[in-house]
Tab-separated table of C-alpha atoms in Angstrom:
chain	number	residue	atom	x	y	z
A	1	UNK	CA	0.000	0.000	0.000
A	2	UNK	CA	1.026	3.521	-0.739
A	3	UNK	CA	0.906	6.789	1.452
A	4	UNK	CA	2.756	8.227	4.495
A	5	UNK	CA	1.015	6.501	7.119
A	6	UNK	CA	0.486	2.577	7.431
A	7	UNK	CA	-2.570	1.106	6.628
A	8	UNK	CA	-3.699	-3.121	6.941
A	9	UNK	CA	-2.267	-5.059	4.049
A	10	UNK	CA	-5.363	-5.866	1.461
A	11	UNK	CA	-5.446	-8.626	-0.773
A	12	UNK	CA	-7.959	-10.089	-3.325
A	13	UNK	CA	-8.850	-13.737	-3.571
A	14	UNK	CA	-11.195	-14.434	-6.835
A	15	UNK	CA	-12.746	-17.486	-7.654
A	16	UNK	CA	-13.986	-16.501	-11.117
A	17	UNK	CA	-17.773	-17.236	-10.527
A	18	UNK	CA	-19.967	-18.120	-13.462
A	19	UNK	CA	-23.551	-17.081	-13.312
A	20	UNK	CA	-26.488	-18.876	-15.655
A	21	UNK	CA	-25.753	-15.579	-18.278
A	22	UNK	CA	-22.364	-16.408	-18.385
A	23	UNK	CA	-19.405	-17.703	-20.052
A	24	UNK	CA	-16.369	-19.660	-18.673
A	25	UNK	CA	-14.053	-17.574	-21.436
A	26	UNK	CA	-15.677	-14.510	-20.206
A	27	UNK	CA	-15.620	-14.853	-16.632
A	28	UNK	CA	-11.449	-15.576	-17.427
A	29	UNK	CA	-11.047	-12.443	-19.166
A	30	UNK	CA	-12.657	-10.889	-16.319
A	31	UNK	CA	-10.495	-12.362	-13.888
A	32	UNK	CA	-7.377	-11.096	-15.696
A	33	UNK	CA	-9.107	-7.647	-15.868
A	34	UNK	CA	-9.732	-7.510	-11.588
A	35	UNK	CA	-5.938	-9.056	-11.248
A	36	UNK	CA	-5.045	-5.588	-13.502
A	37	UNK	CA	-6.714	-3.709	-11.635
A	38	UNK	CA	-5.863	-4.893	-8.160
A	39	UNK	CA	-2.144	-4.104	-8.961
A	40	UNK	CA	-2.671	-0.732	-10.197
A	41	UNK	CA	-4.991	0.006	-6.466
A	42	UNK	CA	-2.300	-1.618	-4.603
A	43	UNK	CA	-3.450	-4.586	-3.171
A	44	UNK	CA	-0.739	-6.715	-1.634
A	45	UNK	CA	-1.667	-10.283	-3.123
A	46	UNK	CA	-4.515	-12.052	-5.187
A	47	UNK	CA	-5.198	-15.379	-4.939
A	48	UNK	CA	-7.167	-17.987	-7.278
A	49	UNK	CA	-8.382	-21.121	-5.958
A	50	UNK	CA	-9.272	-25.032	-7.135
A	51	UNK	CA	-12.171	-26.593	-7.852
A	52	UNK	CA	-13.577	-29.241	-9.848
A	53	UNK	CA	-16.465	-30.226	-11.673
A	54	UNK	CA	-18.158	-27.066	-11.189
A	55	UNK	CA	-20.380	-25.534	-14.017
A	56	UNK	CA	-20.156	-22.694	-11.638
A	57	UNK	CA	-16.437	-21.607	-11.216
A	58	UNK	CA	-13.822	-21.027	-14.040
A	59	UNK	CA	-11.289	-21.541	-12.164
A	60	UNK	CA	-10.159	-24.617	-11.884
A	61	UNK	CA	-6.050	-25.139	-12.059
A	62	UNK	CA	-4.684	-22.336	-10.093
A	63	UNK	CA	-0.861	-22.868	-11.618
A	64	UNK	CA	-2.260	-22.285	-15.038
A	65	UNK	CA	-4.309	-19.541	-14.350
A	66	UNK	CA	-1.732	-18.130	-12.732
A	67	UNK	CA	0.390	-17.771	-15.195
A	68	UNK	CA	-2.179	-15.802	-17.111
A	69	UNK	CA	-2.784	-13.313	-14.502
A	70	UNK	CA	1.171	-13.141	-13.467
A	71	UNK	CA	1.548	-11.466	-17.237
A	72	UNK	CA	-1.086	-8.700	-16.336
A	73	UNK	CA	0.517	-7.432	-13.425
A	74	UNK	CA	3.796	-5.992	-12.416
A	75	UNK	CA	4.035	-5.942	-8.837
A	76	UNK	CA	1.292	-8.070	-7.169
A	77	UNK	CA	1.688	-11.205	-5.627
A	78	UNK	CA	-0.605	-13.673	-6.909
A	79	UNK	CA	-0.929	-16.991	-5.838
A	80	UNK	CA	-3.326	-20.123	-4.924
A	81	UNK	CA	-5.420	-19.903	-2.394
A	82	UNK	CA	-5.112	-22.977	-2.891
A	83	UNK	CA	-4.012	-25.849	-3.838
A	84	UNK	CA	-6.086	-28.826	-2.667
A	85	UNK	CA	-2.727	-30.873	-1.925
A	86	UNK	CA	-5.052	-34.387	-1.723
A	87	UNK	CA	-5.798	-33.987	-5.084
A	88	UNK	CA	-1.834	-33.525	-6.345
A	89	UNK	CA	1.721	-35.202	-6.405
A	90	UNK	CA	3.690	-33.231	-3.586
A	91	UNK	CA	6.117	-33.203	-6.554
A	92	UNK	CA	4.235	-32.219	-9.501
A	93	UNK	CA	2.959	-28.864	-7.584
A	94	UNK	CA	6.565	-28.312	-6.579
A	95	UNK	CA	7.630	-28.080	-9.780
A	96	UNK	CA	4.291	-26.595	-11.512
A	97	UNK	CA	4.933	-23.454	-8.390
A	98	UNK	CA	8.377	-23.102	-8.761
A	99	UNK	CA	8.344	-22.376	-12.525
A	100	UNK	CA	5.719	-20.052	-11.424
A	101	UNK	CA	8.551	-18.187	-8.961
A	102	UNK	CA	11.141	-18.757	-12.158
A	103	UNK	CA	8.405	-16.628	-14.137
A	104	UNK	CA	7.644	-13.987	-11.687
A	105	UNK	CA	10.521	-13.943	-9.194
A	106	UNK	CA	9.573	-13.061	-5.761
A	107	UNK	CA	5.995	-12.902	-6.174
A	108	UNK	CA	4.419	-16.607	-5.865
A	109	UNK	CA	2.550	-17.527	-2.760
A	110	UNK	CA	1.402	-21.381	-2.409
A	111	UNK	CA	-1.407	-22.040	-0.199
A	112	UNK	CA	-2.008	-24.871	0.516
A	113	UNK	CA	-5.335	-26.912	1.576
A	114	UNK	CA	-6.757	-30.060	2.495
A	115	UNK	CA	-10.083	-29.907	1.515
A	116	UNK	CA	-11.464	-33.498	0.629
A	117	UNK	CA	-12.181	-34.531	-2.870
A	118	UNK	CA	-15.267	-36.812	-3.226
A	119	UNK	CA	-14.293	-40.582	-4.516
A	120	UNK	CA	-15.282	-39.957	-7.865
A	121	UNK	CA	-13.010	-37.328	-8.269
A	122	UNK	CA	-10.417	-38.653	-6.482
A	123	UNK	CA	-10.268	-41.850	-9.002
A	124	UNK	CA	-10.275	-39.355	-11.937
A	125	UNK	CA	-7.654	-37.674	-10.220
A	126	UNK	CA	-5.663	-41.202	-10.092
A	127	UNK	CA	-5.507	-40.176	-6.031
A	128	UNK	CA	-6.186	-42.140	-2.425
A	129	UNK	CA	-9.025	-40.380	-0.733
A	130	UNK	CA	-7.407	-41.003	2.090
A	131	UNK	CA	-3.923	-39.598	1.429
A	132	UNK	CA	-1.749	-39.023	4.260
A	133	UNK	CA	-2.067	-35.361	4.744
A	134	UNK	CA	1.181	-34.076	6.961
A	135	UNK	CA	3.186	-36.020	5.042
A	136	UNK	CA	2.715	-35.297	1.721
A	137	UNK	CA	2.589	-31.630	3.150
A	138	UNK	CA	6.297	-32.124	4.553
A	139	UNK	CA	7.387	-34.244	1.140
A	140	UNK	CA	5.737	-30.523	-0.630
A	141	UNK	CA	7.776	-28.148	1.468
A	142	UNK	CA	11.059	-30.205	1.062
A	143	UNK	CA	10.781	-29.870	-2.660
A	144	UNK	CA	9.960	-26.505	-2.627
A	145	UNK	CA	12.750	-25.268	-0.167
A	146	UNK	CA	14.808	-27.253	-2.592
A	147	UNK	CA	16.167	-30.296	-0.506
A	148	UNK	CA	15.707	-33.488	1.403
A	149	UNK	CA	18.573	-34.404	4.132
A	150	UNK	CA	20.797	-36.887	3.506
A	151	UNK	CA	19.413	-40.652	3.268
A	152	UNK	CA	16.380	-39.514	2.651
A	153	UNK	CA	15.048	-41.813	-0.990
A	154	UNK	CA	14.575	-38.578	-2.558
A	155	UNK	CA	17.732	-37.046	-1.488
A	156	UNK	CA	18.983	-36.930	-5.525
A	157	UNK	CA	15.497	-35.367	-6.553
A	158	UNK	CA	15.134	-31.512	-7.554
A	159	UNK	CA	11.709	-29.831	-8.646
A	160	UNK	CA	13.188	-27.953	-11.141
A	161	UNK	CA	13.545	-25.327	-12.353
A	162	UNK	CA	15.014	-23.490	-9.836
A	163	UNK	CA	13.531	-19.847	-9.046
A	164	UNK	CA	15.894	-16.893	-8.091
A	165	UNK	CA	13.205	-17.214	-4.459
A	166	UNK	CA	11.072	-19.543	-3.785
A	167	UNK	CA	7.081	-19.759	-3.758
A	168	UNK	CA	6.250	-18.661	-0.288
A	169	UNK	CA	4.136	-21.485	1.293
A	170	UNK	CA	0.870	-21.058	2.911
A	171	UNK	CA	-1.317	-23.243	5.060
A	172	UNK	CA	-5.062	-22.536	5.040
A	173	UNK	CA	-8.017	-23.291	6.898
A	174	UNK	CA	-11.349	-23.147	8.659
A	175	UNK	CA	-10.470	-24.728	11.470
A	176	UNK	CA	-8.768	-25.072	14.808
A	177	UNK	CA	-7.090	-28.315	13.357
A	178	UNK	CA	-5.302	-26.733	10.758
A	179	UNK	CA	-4.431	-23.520	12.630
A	180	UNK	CA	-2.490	-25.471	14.888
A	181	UNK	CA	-0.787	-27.629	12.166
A	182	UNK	CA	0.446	-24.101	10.692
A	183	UNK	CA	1.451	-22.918	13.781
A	184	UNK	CA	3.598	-26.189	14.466
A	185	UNK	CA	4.902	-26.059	11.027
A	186	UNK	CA	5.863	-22.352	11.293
A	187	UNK	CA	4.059	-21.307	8.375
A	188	UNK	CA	2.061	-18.378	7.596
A	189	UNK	CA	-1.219	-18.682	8.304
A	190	UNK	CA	-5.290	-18.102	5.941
A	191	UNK	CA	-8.335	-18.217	7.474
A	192	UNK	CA	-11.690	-18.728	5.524
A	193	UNK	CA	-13.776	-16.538	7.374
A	194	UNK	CA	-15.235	-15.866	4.227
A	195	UNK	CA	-17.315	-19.082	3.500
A	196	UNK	CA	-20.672	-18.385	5.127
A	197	UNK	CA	-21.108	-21.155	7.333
A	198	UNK	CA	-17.427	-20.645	8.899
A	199	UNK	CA	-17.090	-20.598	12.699
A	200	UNK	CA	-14.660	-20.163	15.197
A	201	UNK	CA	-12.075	-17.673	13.495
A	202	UNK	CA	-10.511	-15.891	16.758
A	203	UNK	CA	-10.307	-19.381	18.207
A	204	UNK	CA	-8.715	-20.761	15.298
A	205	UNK	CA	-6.308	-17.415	14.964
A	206	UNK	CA	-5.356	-17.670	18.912
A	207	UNK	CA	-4.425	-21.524	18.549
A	208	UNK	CA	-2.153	-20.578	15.652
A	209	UNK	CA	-0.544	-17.704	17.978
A	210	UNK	CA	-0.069	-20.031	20.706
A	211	UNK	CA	1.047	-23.078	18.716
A	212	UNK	CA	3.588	-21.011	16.413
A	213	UNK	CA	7.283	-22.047	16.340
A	214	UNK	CA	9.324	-19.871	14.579
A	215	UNK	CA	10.941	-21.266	11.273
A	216	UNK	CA	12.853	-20.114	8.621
A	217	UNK	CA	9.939	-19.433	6.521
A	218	UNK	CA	8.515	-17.607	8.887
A	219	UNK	CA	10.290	-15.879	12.027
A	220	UNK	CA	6.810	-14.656	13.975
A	221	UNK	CA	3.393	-15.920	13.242
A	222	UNK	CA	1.824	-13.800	10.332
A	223	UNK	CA	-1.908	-14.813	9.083
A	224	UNK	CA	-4.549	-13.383	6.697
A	225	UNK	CA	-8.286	-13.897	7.590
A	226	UNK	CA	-10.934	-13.336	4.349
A	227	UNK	CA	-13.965	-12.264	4.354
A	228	UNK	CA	-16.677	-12.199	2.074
A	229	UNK	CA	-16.788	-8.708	1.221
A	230	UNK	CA	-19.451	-6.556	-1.494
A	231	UNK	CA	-18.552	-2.763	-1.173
A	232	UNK	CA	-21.755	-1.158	-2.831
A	233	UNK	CA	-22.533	2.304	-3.667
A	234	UNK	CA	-25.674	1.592	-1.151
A	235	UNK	CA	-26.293	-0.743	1.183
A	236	UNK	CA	-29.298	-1.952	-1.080
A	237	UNK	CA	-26.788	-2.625	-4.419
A	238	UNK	CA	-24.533	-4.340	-2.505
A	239	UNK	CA	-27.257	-6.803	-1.231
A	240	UNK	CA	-28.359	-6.745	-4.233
A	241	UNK	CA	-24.961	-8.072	-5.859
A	242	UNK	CA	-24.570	-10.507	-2.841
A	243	UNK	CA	-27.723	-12.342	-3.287
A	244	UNK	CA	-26.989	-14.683	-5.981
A	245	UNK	CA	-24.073	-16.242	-3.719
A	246	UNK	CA	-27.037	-17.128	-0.966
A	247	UNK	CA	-28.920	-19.395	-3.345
A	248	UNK	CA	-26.228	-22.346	-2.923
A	249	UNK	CA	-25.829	-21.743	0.075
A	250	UNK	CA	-29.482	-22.140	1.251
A	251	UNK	CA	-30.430	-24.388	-1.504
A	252	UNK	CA	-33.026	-21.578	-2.887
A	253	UNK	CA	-35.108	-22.648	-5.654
A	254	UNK	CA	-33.163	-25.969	-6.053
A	255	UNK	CA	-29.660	-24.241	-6.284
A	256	UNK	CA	-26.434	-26.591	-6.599
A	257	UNK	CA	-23.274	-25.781	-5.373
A	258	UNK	CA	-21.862	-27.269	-8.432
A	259	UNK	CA	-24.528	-25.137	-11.054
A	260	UNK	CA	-23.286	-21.464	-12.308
A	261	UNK	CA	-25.024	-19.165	-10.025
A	262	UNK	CA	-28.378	-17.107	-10.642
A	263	UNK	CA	-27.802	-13.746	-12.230
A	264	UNK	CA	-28.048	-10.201	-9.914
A	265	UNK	CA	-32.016	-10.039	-11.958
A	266	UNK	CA	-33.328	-13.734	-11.441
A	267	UNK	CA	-32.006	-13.757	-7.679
A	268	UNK	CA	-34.161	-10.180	-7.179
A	269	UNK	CA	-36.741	-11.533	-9.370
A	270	UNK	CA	-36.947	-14.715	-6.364
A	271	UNK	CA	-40.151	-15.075	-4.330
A	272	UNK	CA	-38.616	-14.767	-1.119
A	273	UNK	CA	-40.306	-16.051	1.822
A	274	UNK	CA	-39.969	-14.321	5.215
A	275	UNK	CA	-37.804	-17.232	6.728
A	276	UNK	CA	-35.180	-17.035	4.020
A	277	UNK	CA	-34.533	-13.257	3.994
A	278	UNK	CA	-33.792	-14.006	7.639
A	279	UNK	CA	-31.773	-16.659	6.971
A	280	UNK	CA	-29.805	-14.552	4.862
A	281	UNK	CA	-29.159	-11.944	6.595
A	282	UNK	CA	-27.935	-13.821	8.971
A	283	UNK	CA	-25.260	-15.234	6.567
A	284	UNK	CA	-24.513	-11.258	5.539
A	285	UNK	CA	-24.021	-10.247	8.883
A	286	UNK	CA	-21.426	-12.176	9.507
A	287	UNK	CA	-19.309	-10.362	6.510
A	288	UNK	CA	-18.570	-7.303	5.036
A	289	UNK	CA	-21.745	-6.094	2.964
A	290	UNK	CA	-23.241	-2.716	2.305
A	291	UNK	CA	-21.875	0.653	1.934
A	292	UNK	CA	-18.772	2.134	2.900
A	293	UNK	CA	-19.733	2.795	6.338
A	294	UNK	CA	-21.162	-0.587	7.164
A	295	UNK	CA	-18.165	-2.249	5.514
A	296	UNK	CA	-15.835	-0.405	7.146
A	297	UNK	CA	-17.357	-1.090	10.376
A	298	UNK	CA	-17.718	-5.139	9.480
A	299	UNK	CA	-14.165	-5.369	8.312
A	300	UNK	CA	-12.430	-2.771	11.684
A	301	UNK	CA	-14.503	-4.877	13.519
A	302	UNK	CA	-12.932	-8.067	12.464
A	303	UNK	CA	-9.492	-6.991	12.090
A	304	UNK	CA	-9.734	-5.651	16.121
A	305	UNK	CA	-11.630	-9.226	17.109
A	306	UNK	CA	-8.802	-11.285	15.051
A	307	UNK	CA	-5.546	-9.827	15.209
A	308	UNK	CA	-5.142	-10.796	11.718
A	309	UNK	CA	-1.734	-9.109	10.018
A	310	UNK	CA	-4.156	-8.929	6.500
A	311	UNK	CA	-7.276	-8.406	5.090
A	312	UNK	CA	-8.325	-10.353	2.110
A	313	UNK	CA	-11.594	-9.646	0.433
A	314	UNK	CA	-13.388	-11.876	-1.441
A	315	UNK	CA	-17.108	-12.216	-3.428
A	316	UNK	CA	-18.904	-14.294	-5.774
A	317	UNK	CA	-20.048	-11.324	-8.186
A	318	UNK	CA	-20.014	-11.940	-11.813
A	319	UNK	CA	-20.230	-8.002	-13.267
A	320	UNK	CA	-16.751	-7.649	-13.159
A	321	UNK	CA	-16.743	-4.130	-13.334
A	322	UNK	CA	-18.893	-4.354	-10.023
A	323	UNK	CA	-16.366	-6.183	-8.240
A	324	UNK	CA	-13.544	-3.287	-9.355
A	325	UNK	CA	-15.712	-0.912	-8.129
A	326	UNK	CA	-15.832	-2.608	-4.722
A	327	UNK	CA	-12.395	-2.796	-4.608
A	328	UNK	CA	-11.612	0.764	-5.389
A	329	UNK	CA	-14.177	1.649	-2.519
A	330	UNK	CA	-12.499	-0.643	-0.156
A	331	UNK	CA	-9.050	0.633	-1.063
A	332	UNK	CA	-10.128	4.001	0.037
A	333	UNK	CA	-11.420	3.183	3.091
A	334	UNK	CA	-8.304	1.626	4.073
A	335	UNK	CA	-6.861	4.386	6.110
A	336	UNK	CA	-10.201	3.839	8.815
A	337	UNK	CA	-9.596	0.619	9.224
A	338	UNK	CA	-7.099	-0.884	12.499
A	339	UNK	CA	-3.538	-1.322	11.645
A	340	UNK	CA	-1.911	-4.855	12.421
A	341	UNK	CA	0.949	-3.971	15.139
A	342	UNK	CA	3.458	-5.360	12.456
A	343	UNK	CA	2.891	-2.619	10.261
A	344	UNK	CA	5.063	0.056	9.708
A	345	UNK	CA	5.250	3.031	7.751
């Protein structure tokens, strides 16, 4: 961030929603116009994530999109947020992230997740469902620091090529679990806060704290927390542009997680009943959704409650020039909100 004074590190993870309007070509080019435009505001990182089999999402291979979005920018970090490591050879995302850092030196972050896959996609994957999860995570971080100790049976094995730095690892979460695994690990640390069901954040961000062993990747514990933010001219248009997002989530008018989204007119155009509206504002309350003022209040109020050392915003909102304008709106409010006590000027 820019300016005189310090302000909270904000960052941008984008998912590349699809709505029933759109087009998964489309929605791309979109993504590589909010990466643009996130680098020219300032934002610190932005993140893409995986997912699979989802008529919904674009974005499916981070590594690859990546590489599109690392040749719009100049200065922002961009990364995965994340990779689901279950689904992947420890080696082949090694090598897939560190020709990312070869390509854009000193900008790659690699989070890194354990999300499930169901069966299904696990066979098509060629993966065990049941893949042991800290230790493919340690076999990743060996080959991405570069090196195994000696005797080890992949002592003679580099994921090449070899990046003037590194990819900065990552672990993410939603839970207490993996907070603690970070912490133990001495990795930096992202919390979903952002999916609307999520629960126990300060918990989670405290057990990190506690847990935390400083490591060479990371000296004192640093973490992000997301939230699901929609920065509106008016508290009605940014409801307005959040609404769609609800419909999976509350399984309105048949919604599937896996189908594109309803667009911003057939979600307003939805007979409502009294019982869902309250059910969905009770998923909005829990982010950062509205106008400037009440989104400056949701996200100081977070950032005093956490701790966190960054903000990352986040939203399912297909107008892409809609999601810019939240993020140029959020920028400026910057300055109000808390500054982390590891910020300096």
């Amino acid at each position: 961030m820019t300016g005189s004074s310090p302000t909270v590190p904000l960052s941008v993870l984008d998912i590349s929603s699809i709505d029933s309007a759109g087009r998964p070509a489309d929605t791309l080019a979109g993504t590589r116009r909010l990466v643009a435009a996130a680098d020219e505001l300032g934002y610190t990182r932005f993140w893409v994530a995986e997912h699979h089999n989802s008529r919904g999402i674009a974005g499916s291979v981070p590594a690859v999109l990546l590489a599109a979005l690392g040749e719009r920018t100049s200065r922002i970090r961009i990364g995965a947020g994340g990779v689901i490591l279950p689904n992947h050879p420890p080696y082949a995302v090694a090598e897939s992230f560190r020709t990312l850092a070869a390509l854009f030196p000193g900008r790659v972050d690699l989070g890194i997740g354990r999300s499930g896959a169901d069966p299904v996609l696990s066979h098509a994957l060629r993966r065990a469902p049941d893949e042991d999860f800290p230790a493919a995570l340690e076999e990743l971080l060996a080959f991405v620091d570069g090196g195994f100790p000696d005797g080890h049976v992949y002592r003679r094995l580099e994921a090449l090529p070899e990046p003037p730095l590194p990819p900065r690892p990552w672990l993410l979460g939603a839970s207490v679990r993996s907070a603690v695994d970070a912490g133990r690990r001495g990795l930096p640390y992202a919390f979903a806060h952002h999916f609307f069901n999520s629960r126990g954040t300060e918990e989670a961000l405290r057990a990190y704290r506690e847990s935390f062993r400083p490591s060479a990747r990371a000296e004192r514990p640093h973490t992000i927390v997301t939230a699901y933010t929609v920065c509106g001219e008016t508290s009605e248009q940014a409801r307005r542009l959040a609404a769609p997002a609800l419909f999976p989530v509350l399984r309105l008018n048949g919604a599937s997680p896996i189908a594109p989204l309803p667009t911003v007119e057939e979600a307003a155009a939805y007979p409502w009943t009294e019982a869902e509206r309250a059910a969905a504002d009770a998923l909005l309350s829990t982010q950062a959704v509205g106008d400037a003022e009440e989104v400056r209040r949701a996200l100081a109020d977070l950032l005093e409650r956490t701790g966190a050392d960054e903000l990352m915003v986040t939203n399912n909102v297909t107008d892409v020039g809609e999601k810019i304008r939240s993020l140029e709106r959020v920028r400026e409010l910057a300055p109000a909100l808390p500054v982390p006590a590891g910020v300096s000027p």
